[in-house]
PDB file of C-alpha atoms in Angstrom:
ATOM      1  CA  MET A 166      -0.195  -0.186  -0.158  1.00 47.00           C
ATOM      2  CA  ASP A 167       1.587   3.530  -1.180  1.00 51.00           C
ATOM      3  CA  PRO A 168       1.993   5.496   2.018  1.00 50.00           C
ATOM      4  CA  SER A 169       1.231   8.775   0.316  1.00 52.00           C
ATOM      5  CA  GLY A 170      -2.358   7.790   0.495  1.00 50.00           C
ATOM      6  CA  THR A 171      -2.628   7.906   4.092  1.00 52.00           C
ATOM      7  CA  GLY A 172      -4.874  11.663   2.831  1.00 52.00           C
ATOM      8  CA  ALA A 173      -3.547  13.578   6.333  1.00 53.00           C
ATOM      9  CA  GLY A 174      -3.072  17.094   4.737  1.00 53.00           C
ATOM     10  CA  PRO A 175      -0.701  20.063   5.097  1.00 54.00           C
ATOM     11  CA  PRO A 176      -0.141  21.632   8.876  1.00 53.00           C
ATOM     12  CA  PRO A 177      -1.933  24.021  10.249  1.00 52.00           C
ATOM     13  CA  SER A 178      -0.291  27.182  10.082  1.00 51.00           C
ATOM     14  CA  SER A 179      -0.035  28.986  12.807  1.00 50.00           C
ATOM     15  CA  SER A 180      -0.615  31.841  11.936  1.00 49.00           C
ATOM     16  CA  ALA A 181      -3.744  31.574  11.904  1.00 48.00           C
ATOM     17  CA  GLY A 182      -6.237  31.842  15.650  1.00 48.00           C
ATOM     18  CA  SER A 183      -3.666  33.300  16.640  1.00 49.00           C
ATOM     19  CA  GLY A 184      -5.524  36.053  17.514  1.00 51.00           C
ATOM     20  CA  ASP A 185      -4.943  40.219  16.721  1.00 54.00           C
ATOM     21  CA  ALA A 186      -1.273  41.145  16.638  1.00 53.00           C
ATOM     22  CA  PRO A 187      -0.947  42.862  19.936  1.00 55.00           C
ATOM     23  CA  GLN A 188      -1.486  46.527  20.241  1.00 63.00           C
ATOM     24  CA  GLN A 189       1.108  49.185  20.022  1.00 67.00           C
ATOM     25  CA  GLN A 190       1.364  51.699  23.636  1.00 71.00           C
ATOM     26  CA  GLN A 191       0.660  55.372  23.649  1.00 73.00           C
ATOM     27  CA  PRO A 192       3.594  57.633  24.858  1.00 70.00           C
ATOM     28  CA  PRO A 193       2.593  59.209  27.801  1.00 68.00           C
ATOM     29  CA  PRO A 194       1.463  62.689  27.608  1.00 66.00           C
ATOM     30  CA  PRO A 195       4.035  64.694  28.017  1.00 64.00           C
ATOM     31  CA  PRO A 196       4.047  66.577  31.431  1.00 66.00           C
ATOM     32  CA  GLN A 197       2.322  69.906  31.464  1.00 72.00           C
ATOM     33  CA  GLN A 198       4.544  72.459  31.372  1.00 81.00           C
ATOM     34  CA  LEU A 199       4.271  75.311  34.139  1.00 78.00           C
ATOM     35  CA  SER A 200       4.269  79.084  34.160  1.00 90.00           C
ATOM     36  CA  ARG A 201       6.960  81.265  35.611  1.00 91.00           C
ATOM     37  CA  TYR A 202       5.929  82.092  38.005  1.00 92.00           C
ATOM     38  CA  GLU A 203       5.218  78.700  39.151  1.00 94.00           C
ATOM     39  CA  SER A 204       7.917  77.500  38.801  1.00 94.00           C
ATOM     40  CA  GLN A 205       9.487  80.218  40.001  1.00 94.00           C
ATOM     41  CA  LYS A 206       7.665  79.259  43.459  1.00 95.00           C
ATOM     42  CA  ARG A 207       8.848  76.059  43.518  1.00 94.00           C
ATOM     43  CA  ARG A 208      12.431  76.991  43.424  1.00 95.00           C
ATOM     44  CA  ASP A 209      12.078  79.629  46.155  1.00 96.00           C
ATOM     45  CA  TRP A 210      10.522  77.095  48.282  1.00 96.00           C
ATOM     46  CA  ASN A 211      13.582  74.676  47.731  1.00 95.00           C
ATOM     47  CA  THR A 212      16.068  77.317  48.303  1.00 96.00           C
ATOM     48  CA  PHE A 213      14.570  78.198  51.686  1.00 96.00           C
ATOM     49  CA  LEU A 214      14.108  74.379  53.443  1.00 94.00           C
ATOM     50  CA  GLN A 215      17.703  74.233  52.434  1.00 94.00           C
ATOM     51  CA  TYR A 216      18.520  77.097  54.348  1.00 94.00           C
ATOM     52  CA  LEU A 217      16.238  75.239  57.091  1.00 93.00           C
ATOM     53  CA  LEU A 218      18.632  71.834  56.078  1.00 92.00           C
ATOM     54  CA  ASN A 219      21.949  74.583  56.581  1.00 92.00           C
ATOM     55  CA  HIS A 220      20.546  75.726  59.644  1.00 91.00           C
ATOM     56  CA  ARG A 221      23.083  75.048  62.664  1.00 89.00           C
ATOM     57  CA  PRO A 222      21.169  74.511  65.236  1.00 87.00           C
ATOM     58  CA  GLN A 223      18.740  72.459  62.333  1.00 84.00           C
ATOM     59  CA  LEU A 224      15.459  74.200  61.699  1.00 89.00           C
ATOM     60  CA  THR A 225      12.795  72.157  60.826  1.00 91.00           C
ATOM     61  CA  LEU A 226       9.461  74.027  58.921  1.00 92.00           C
ATOM     62  CA  ALA A 227       7.125  73.274  61.694  1.00 90.00           C
ATOM     63  CA  ARG A 228       9.821  75.438  64.201  1.00 92.00           C
ATOM     64  CA  CYS A 229       9.762  77.730  61.721  1.00 93.00           C
ATOM     65  CA  SER A 230       8.680  81.948  62.858  1.00 94.00           C
ATOM     66  CA  GLY A 231       8.738  85.042  61.673  1.00 95.00           C
ATOM     67  CA  ALA A 232      12.083  86.183  63.136  1.00 95.00           C
ATOM     68  CA  HIS A 233      13.750  83.084  60.632  1.00 95.00           C
ATOM     69  CA  VAL A 234      12.372  84.051  57.586  1.00 96.00           C
ATOM     70  CA  ILE A 235      13.531  87.750  59.127  1.00 97.00           C
ATOM     71  CA  GLU A 236      16.870  85.725  59.402  1.00 96.00           C
ATOM     72  CA  PHE A 237      16.809  83.968  56.232  1.00 96.00           C
ATOM     73  CA  LEU A 238      15.430  87.695  53.953  1.00 96.00           C
ATOM     74  CA  LYS A 239      19.016  89.218  55.285  1.00 96.00           C
ATOM     75  CA  TYR A 240      20.860  86.031  54.925  1.00 95.00           C
ATOM     76  CA  LEU A 241      19.834  86.701  51.458  1.00 95.00           C
ATOM     77  CA  ASP A 242      21.022  89.883  51.060  1.00 94.00           C
ATOM     78  CA  GLN A 243      24.695  88.817  49.905  1.00 93.00           C
ATOM     79  CA  PHE A 244      23.725  87.930  46.341  1.00 93.00           C
ATOM     80  CA  GLY A 245      21.621  91.188  46.164  1.00 94.00           C
ATOM     81  CA  LYS A 246      22.856  93.446  43.138  1.00 92.00           C
ATOM     82  CA  THR A 247      20.546  96.975  43.723  1.00 92.00           C
ATOM     83  CA  LYS A 248      23.321  98.937  45.324  1.00 91.00           C
ATOM     84  CA  VAL A 249      22.150 101.322  48.662  1.00 91.00           C
ATOM     85  CA  HIS A 250      23.779 103.861  50.013  1.00 91.00           C
ATOM     86  CA  ALA A 251      24.879 104.376  53.702  1.00 91.00           C
ATOM     87  CA  THR A 252      23.861 107.312  55.860  1.00 89.00           C
ATOM     88  CA  ARG A 253      27.906 108.752  55.845  1.00 91.00           C
ATOM     89  CA  CYS A 254      28.047 108.264  51.615  1.00 91.00           C
ATOM     90  CA  ALA A 255      28.102 111.281  49.358  1.00 90.00           C
ATOM     91  CA  HIS A 256      25.636 109.934  47.049  1.00 90.00           C
ATOM     92  CA  TYR A 257      23.614 109.612  49.781  1.00 90.00           C
ATOM     93  CA  GLY A 258      19.269 110.258  48.864  1.00 90.00           C
ATOM     94  CA  GLN A 259      20.608 110.488  44.998  1.00 87.00           C
ATOM     95  CA  PRO A 260      18.810 108.734  42.492  1.00 86.00           C
ATOM     96  CA  SER A 261      21.373 108.384  39.818  1.00 85.00           C
ATOM     97  CA  PRO A 262      24.911 108.605  42.027  1.00 85.00           C
ATOM     98  CA  PRO A 263      27.587 110.388  39.239  1.00 87.00           C
ATOM     99  CA  ALA A 264      31.148 108.760  40.267  1.00 87.00           C
ATOM    100  CA  PRO A 265      30.901 104.408  42.588  1.00 90.00           C
ATOM    101  CA  CYS A 266      31.241 104.401  45.971  1.00 90.00           C
ATOM    102  CA  PRO A 267      32.150 101.287  48.625  1.00 91.00           C
ATOM    103  CA  CYS A 268      28.362 100.783  49.667  1.00 92.00           C
ATOM    104  CA  PRO A 269      27.401  97.421  49.401  1.00 89.00           C
ATOM    105  CA  LEU A 270      24.674  95.649  47.124  1.00 92.00           C
ATOM    106  CA  ARG A 271      21.640  93.988  49.213  1.00 94.00           C
ATOM    107  CA  GLN A 272      18.387  92.652  47.884  1.00 95.00           C
ATOM    108  CA  ALA A 273      15.569  95.687  46.191  1.00 94.00           C
ATOM    109  CA  TRP A 274      12.691  96.170  48.467  1.00 94.00           C
ATOM    110  CA  GLY A 275      10.526  94.838  46.014  1.00 94.00           C
ATOM    111  CA  SER A 276      12.077  92.069  45.435  1.00 95.00           C
ATOM    112  CA  LEU A 277      11.277  90.222  48.954  1.00 96.00           C
ATOM    113  CA  ASP A 278       8.582  91.608  49.071  1.00 96.00           C
ATOM    114  CA  ALA A 279       7.444  89.372  46.184  1.00 96.00           C
ATOM    115  CA  LEU A 280       9.366  86.764  47.721  1.00 97.00           C
ATOM    116  CA  ILE A 281       7.677  86.194  50.191  1.00 97.00           C
ATOM    117  CA  GLY A 282       4.162  86.446  48.935  1.00 96.00           C
ATOM    118  CA  ARG A 283       5.572  83.474  46.967  1.00 97.00           C
ATOM    119  CA  LEU A 284       6.447  81.000  49.693  1.00 97.00           C
ATOM    120  CA  ARG A 285       3.473  82.448  51.578  1.00 96.00           C
ATOM    121  CA  ALA A 286       0.912  80.955  48.989  1.00 96.00           C
ATOM    122  CA  ALA A 287       3.430  77.028  48.959  1.00 96.00           C
ATOM    123  CA  TYR A 288       3.423  77.231  52.437  1.00 96.00           C
ATOM    124  CA  GLU A 289      -0.860  76.606  52.749  1.00 94.00           C
ATOM    125  CA  GLU A 290      -0.137  74.722  48.566  1.00 94.00           C
ATOM    126  CA  SER A 291       2.400  71.883  50.588  1.00 92.00           C
ATOM    127  CA  GLY A 292      -0.624  70.927  52.934  1.00 92.00           C
ATOM    128  CA  ASN A 293      -0.144  73.745  56.573  1.00 92.00           C
ATOM    129  CA  ALA A 294      -2.342  75.973  58.307  1.00 92.00           C
ATOM    130  CA  PRO A 295      -2.640  78.882  57.164  1.00 92.00           C
ATOM    131  CA  GLU A 296      -2.636  79.842  61.114  1.00 93.00           C
ATOM    132  CA  SER A 297       1.249  78.761  61.381  1.00 93.00           C
ATOM    133  CA  ASN A 298       2.041  80.074  58.361  1.00 96.00           C
ATOM    134  CA  PRO A 299       5.489  82.458  59.611  1.00 96.00           C
ATOM    135  CA  PHE A 300       5.918  84.338  56.417  1.00 97.00           C
ATOM    136  CA  ALA A 301       2.276  86.061  57.235  1.00 96.00           C
ATOM    137  CA  ALA A 302       3.780  87.242  60.971  1.00 96.00           C
ATOM    138  CA  PRO A 303       3.524  90.642  61.835  1.00 96.00           C
ATOM    139  CA  ALA A 304       6.846  90.539  62.682  1.00 96.00           C
ATOM    140  CA  VAL A 305       8.254  90.314  58.697  1.00 97.00           C
ATOM    141  CA  ARG A 306       5.505  93.029  57.763  1.00 96.00           C
ATOM    142  CA  ILE A 307       7.156  95.260  59.858  1.00 97.00           C
ATOM    143  CA  TYR A 308      10.061  94.621  58.856  1.00 97.00           C
ATOM    144  CA  LEU A 309       9.503  94.946  54.758  1.00 96.00           C
ATOM    145  CA  ARG A 310       8.024  97.867  55.811  1.00 95.00           C
ATOM    146  CA  GLU A 311      11.348  99.566  57.427  1.00 95.00           C
ATOM    147  CA  VAL A 312      13.665  98.106  54.706  1.00 95.00           C
ATOM    148  CA  ARG A 313      11.095 100.080  52.317  1.00 94.00           C
ATOM    149  CA  ASP A 314      11.432 103.250  53.835  1.00 94.00           C
ATOM    150  CA  SER A 315      15.215 102.898  54.552  1.00 93.00           C
ATOM    151  CA  GLN A 316      16.249 102.418  50.719  1.00 92.00           C
ATOM    152  CA  ALA A 317      13.416 105.350  49.743  1.00 92.00           C
ATOM    153  CA  LYS A 318      15.726 107.511  51.903  1.00 91.00           C
ATOM    154  CA  ALA A 319      18.985 105.933  50.639  1.00 90.00           C
ATOM    155  CA  ARG A 320      18.506 105.455  46.878  1.00 87.00           C
ATOM    156  CA  GLY A 321      15.952 108.698  46.991  1.00 86.00           C
ATOM    157  CA  ILE A 322      13.094 107.166  45.131  1.00 82.00           C
ATOM    158  CA  PRO A 323       9.896 107.218  46.980  1.00 78.00           C
ATOM    159  CA  TYR A 324       7.939 103.952  46.786  1.00 71.00           C
ATOM    160  CA  GLU A 325       4.451 105.362  46.197  1.00 67.00           C
ATOM    161  CA  LYS A 326       1.161 103.019  45.669  1.00 62.00           C
ATOM    162  CA  LYS A 327      -0.446 103.013  42.552  1.00 59.00           C
ATOM    163  CA  LYS A 328      -4.423 103.945  43.088  1.00 59.00           C
ATOM    164  CA  ARG A 329      -6.908 102.539  41.180  1.00 59.00           C
ATOM    165  CA  LYS A 330      -9.052 105.465  40.068  1.00 61.00           C
ATOM    166  CA  ARG A 331     -12.925 104.727  40.416  1.00 63.00           C
ATOM    167  CA  THR A 332     -15.322 105.485  37.583  1.00 62.00           C
ATOM    168  CA  GLN A 333     -18.562 107.380  38.572  1.00 64.00           C
ATOM    169  CA  PRO A 334     -21.517 106.293  37.085  1.00 63.00           C
ATOM    170  CA  PRO A 335     -22.752 108.588  33.640  1.00 64.00           C
ATOM    171  CA  THR A 336     -25.267 111.670  35.272  1.00 68.00           C
ATOM    172  CA  PRO A 337     -29.569 110.550  33.627  1.00 65.00           C
ATOM    173  CA  THR A 338     -30.722 113.833  31.970  1.00 66.00           C
ATOM    174  CA  PRO A 339     -33.788 114.150  31.697  1.00 62.00           C
ATOM    175  CA  ALA A 340     -35.957 113.788  28.889  1.00 62.00           C
ATOM    176  CA  ALA A 341     -36.723 116.974  26.758  1.00 60.00           C
ATOM    177  CA  GLY A 342     -39.520 118.355  26.473  1.00 55.00           C
ATOM    178  CA  GLU A 343     -40.435 117.425  29.845  1.00 53.00           C
ATOM    179  CA  GLY A 344     -42.207 120.181  32.806  1.00 51.00           C
ATOM    180  CA  THR A 345     -44.672 122.740  32.835  1.00 48.00           C
ATOM    181  CA  SER A 346     -45.982 124.036  30.019  1.00 46.00           C
ATOM    182  CA  SER A 347     -44.617 127.159  28.182  1.00 44.00           C
ATOM    183  CA  ALA A 348     -45.693 130.650  28.979  1.00 43.00           C
ATOM    184  CA  GLY A 349     -47.898 132.749  26.503  1.00 44.00           C
ATOM    185  CA  GLY A 350     -49.584 129.814  25.404  1.00 47.00           C
ATOM    186  CA  ARG A 351     -52.905 130.010  24.090  1.00 49.00           C
ATOM    187  CA  GLU A 352     -56.579 128.137  25.518  1.00 49.00           C
ATOM    188  CA  GLY A 353     -56.928 124.490  23.697  1.00 48.00           C
ATOM    189  CA  GLU A 354     -53.603 124.606  22.158  1.00 50.00           C
ATOM    190  CA  PRO A 355     -51.252 121.927  23.369  1.00 49.00           C
ATOM    191  CA  SER A 356     -48.061 122.899  24.403  1.00 48.00           C
ATOM    192  CA  HIS A 357     -44.845 121.466  24.236  1.00 51.00           C
ATOM    193  CA  GLY A 358     -44.562 119.289  27.113  1.00 47.00           C
ATOM    194  CA  GLY A 359     -47.760 117.179  25.737  1.00 47.00           C
ATOM    195  CA  GLY A 360     -50.858 119.201  28.643  1.00 48.00           C
ATOM    196  CA  THR A 361     -53.439 121.660  27.179  1.00 46.00           C
ATOM    197  CA  ALA A 362     -52.586 124.816  28.258  1.00 44.00           C
ATOM    198  CA  ALA A 363     -54.868 126.726  30.337  1.00 45.00           C
ATOM    199  CA  ALA A 364     -55.762 130.853  29.446  1.00 45.00           C
ATOM    200  CA  ALA A 365     -54.147 133.676  30.660  1.00 45.00           C
ATOM    201  CA  PRO A 366     -56.625 135.915  32.322  1.00 45.00           C
ATOM    202  CA  ALA A 367     -57.012 140.105  30.910  1.00 45.00           C
ATOM    203  CA  THR A 368     -55.010 141.848  33.436  1.00 47.00           C
ATOM    204  CA  GLY A 369     -58.463 143.771  36.015  1.00 48.00           C
ATOM    205  CA  ALA A 370     -60.884 141.398  34.623  1.00 44.00           C
ATOM    206  CA  PRO A 371     -62.129 138.562  37.060  1.00 47.00           C
ATOM    207  CA  VAL A 372     -61.486 134.898  36.296  1.00 46.00           C
ATOM    208  CA  GLY A 373     -64.051 133.613  34.546  1.00 46.00           C
ATOM    209  CA  GLY A 374     -64.407 135.328  30.939  1.00 45.00           C
ATOM    210  CA  SER A 375     -66.929 138.272  30.525  1.00 43.00           C
ATOM    211  CA  SER A 376     -67.371 140.639  33.169  1.00 42.00           C
ATOM    212  CA  GLY A 377     -69.640 141.667  35.542  1.00 41.00           C
ATOM    213  CA  ALA A 378     -69.967 145.706  35.238  1.00 38.00           C
ATOM    214  CA  ALA A 379     -70.493 147.670  32.230  1.00 36.00           C
ATOM    215  CA  ALA A 380     -67.405 149.751  30.437  1.00 37.00           C
ATOM    216  CA  ALA A 381     -67.762 153.673  31.002  1.00 40.00           C
ATOM    217  CA  GLY A 382     -69.410 154.581  28.726  1.00 43.00           C
ATOM    218  CA  GLY A 383     -71.342 151.443  27.336  1.00 45.00           C
ATOM    219  CA  ARG A 384     -74.965 151.499  25.583  1.00 47.00           C
ATOM    220  CA  GLU A 385     -77.450 149.183  27.833  1.00 47.00           C
ATOM    221  CA  GLY A 386     -77.691 146.139  25.454  1.00 45.00           C
ATOM    222  CA  GLU A 387     -74.740 146.333  23.630  1.00 48.00           C
ATOM    223  CA  PRO A 388     -72.916 143.048  23.841  1.00 48.00           C
ATOM    224  CA  SER A 389     -69.165 144.442  25.482  1.00 47.00           C
ATOM    225  CA  HIS A 390     -65.588 143.039  24.906  1.00 48.00           C
ATOM    226  CA  GLY A 391     -65.959 139.937  26.892  1.00 46.00           C
ATOM    227  CA  GLY A 392     -68.287 138.810  24.391  1.00 47.00           C
ATOM    228  CA  GLY A 393     -71.708 138.850  27.343  1.00 47.00           C
ATOM    229  CA  THR A 394     -74.409 141.835  27.433  1.00 45.00           C
ATOM    230  CA  ALA A 395     -73.064 144.391  29.655  1.00 43.00           C
ATOM    231  CA  ALA A 396     -75.947 146.379  32.469  1.00 43.00           C
ATOM    232  CA  ALA A 397     -76.966 149.620  32.122  1.00 44.00           C
ATOM    233  CA  ALA A 398     -74.958 152.165  34.315  1.00 43.00           C
ATOM    234  CA  PRO A 399     -76.811 153.178  37.364  1.00 46.00           C
ATOM    235  CA  ALA A 400     -77.047 156.700  37.328  1.00 46.00           C
ATOM    236  CA  THR A 401     -74.949 159.008  39.560  1.00 47.00           C
ATOM    237  CA  GLY A 402     -75.767 159.591  43.275  1.00 46.00           C
ATOM    238  CA  ALA A 403     -78.466 156.712  42.566  1.00 45.00           C
ATOM    239  CA  PRO A 404     -77.522 153.040  45.052  1.00 46.00           C
ATOM    240  CA  VAL A 405     -76.049 150.792  43.038  1.00 45.00           C
ATOM    241  CA  GLY A 406     -78.857 148.148  43.994  1.00 47.00           C
ATOM    242  CA  GLY A 407     -82.764 149.154  42.113  1.00 47.00           C
ATOM    243  CA  SER A 408     -84.538 152.040  42.408  1.00 44.00           C
ATOM    244  CA  SER A 409     -84.450 154.315  44.965  1.00 43.00           C
ATOM    245  CA  GLY A 410     -86.999 153.572  48.442  1.00 44.00           C
ATOM    246  CA  THR A 411     -87.926 158.376  48.895  1.00 43.00           C
ATOM    247  CA  ALA A 412     -88.857 160.213  46.564  1.00 42.00           C
ATOM    248  CA  ALA A 413     -86.735 162.936  45.132  1.00 43.00           C
ATOM    249  CA  PRO A 414     -86.716 165.938  46.380  1.00 44.00           C
ATOM    250  CA  GLY A 415     -89.574 168.313  44.843  1.00 45.00           C
ATOM    251  CA  SER A 416     -91.667 165.507  44.303  1.00 43.00           C
ATOM    252  CA  SER A 417     -95.784 166.377  45.571  1.00 43.00           C
ATOM    253  CA  SER A 418     -96.762 163.023  47.175  1.00 42.00           C
ATOM    254  CA  ARG A 419    -100.370 161.938  46.136  1.00 36.00           C
TER     255      ARG A 419
END
């Protein structure tokens, strides 16, 4: 019997049924770049912690007080770049001295004030209580105020805070034509304010239209200038109110 007729097929491929190919691992996202303020704050915080380690006797952050912060600020003066004239210097109080002098270099007040602000924020961001923050101690604020005043006198440059200008709200203006009617308006005509102007009474005439008495020399029954009928003028000497109750002198009684 021919052994080739056994009917054995070819061996299955190793790739068949092995499943999908393994997925490629994605690279981790790049770290978020810190801002300039955050980078400077981290460097200042590490510098202060290193200062505590090198301090003799060695200090811990929990035992740090405002006095130690002031000592740290004085330690930084050796790295300053601001010329602060002494009181005996000939250039004391001059903002632009004409010649060099042997006065030492110090840290500028503005740099120290900004440094304390960053360290105060870094202390609380590290999980410490704000009540125990040594950078917010009153002694530190007093020291910074003294440094500001002394450097202002020595350098002849006053430090003044910029005052914010308050914007005043615009004053509302009244609408045009609002108010009373214009003088001299005629009766029945609308005024500029929207109402009806009242008629101005005639000089000497009573308010209410026609006069009650006739003009001098007017005849009975003739219309007067006021629009009504003028009454007859009484005779001279006769009382106003009609005929007299007594007879005229010289008349006979019957």
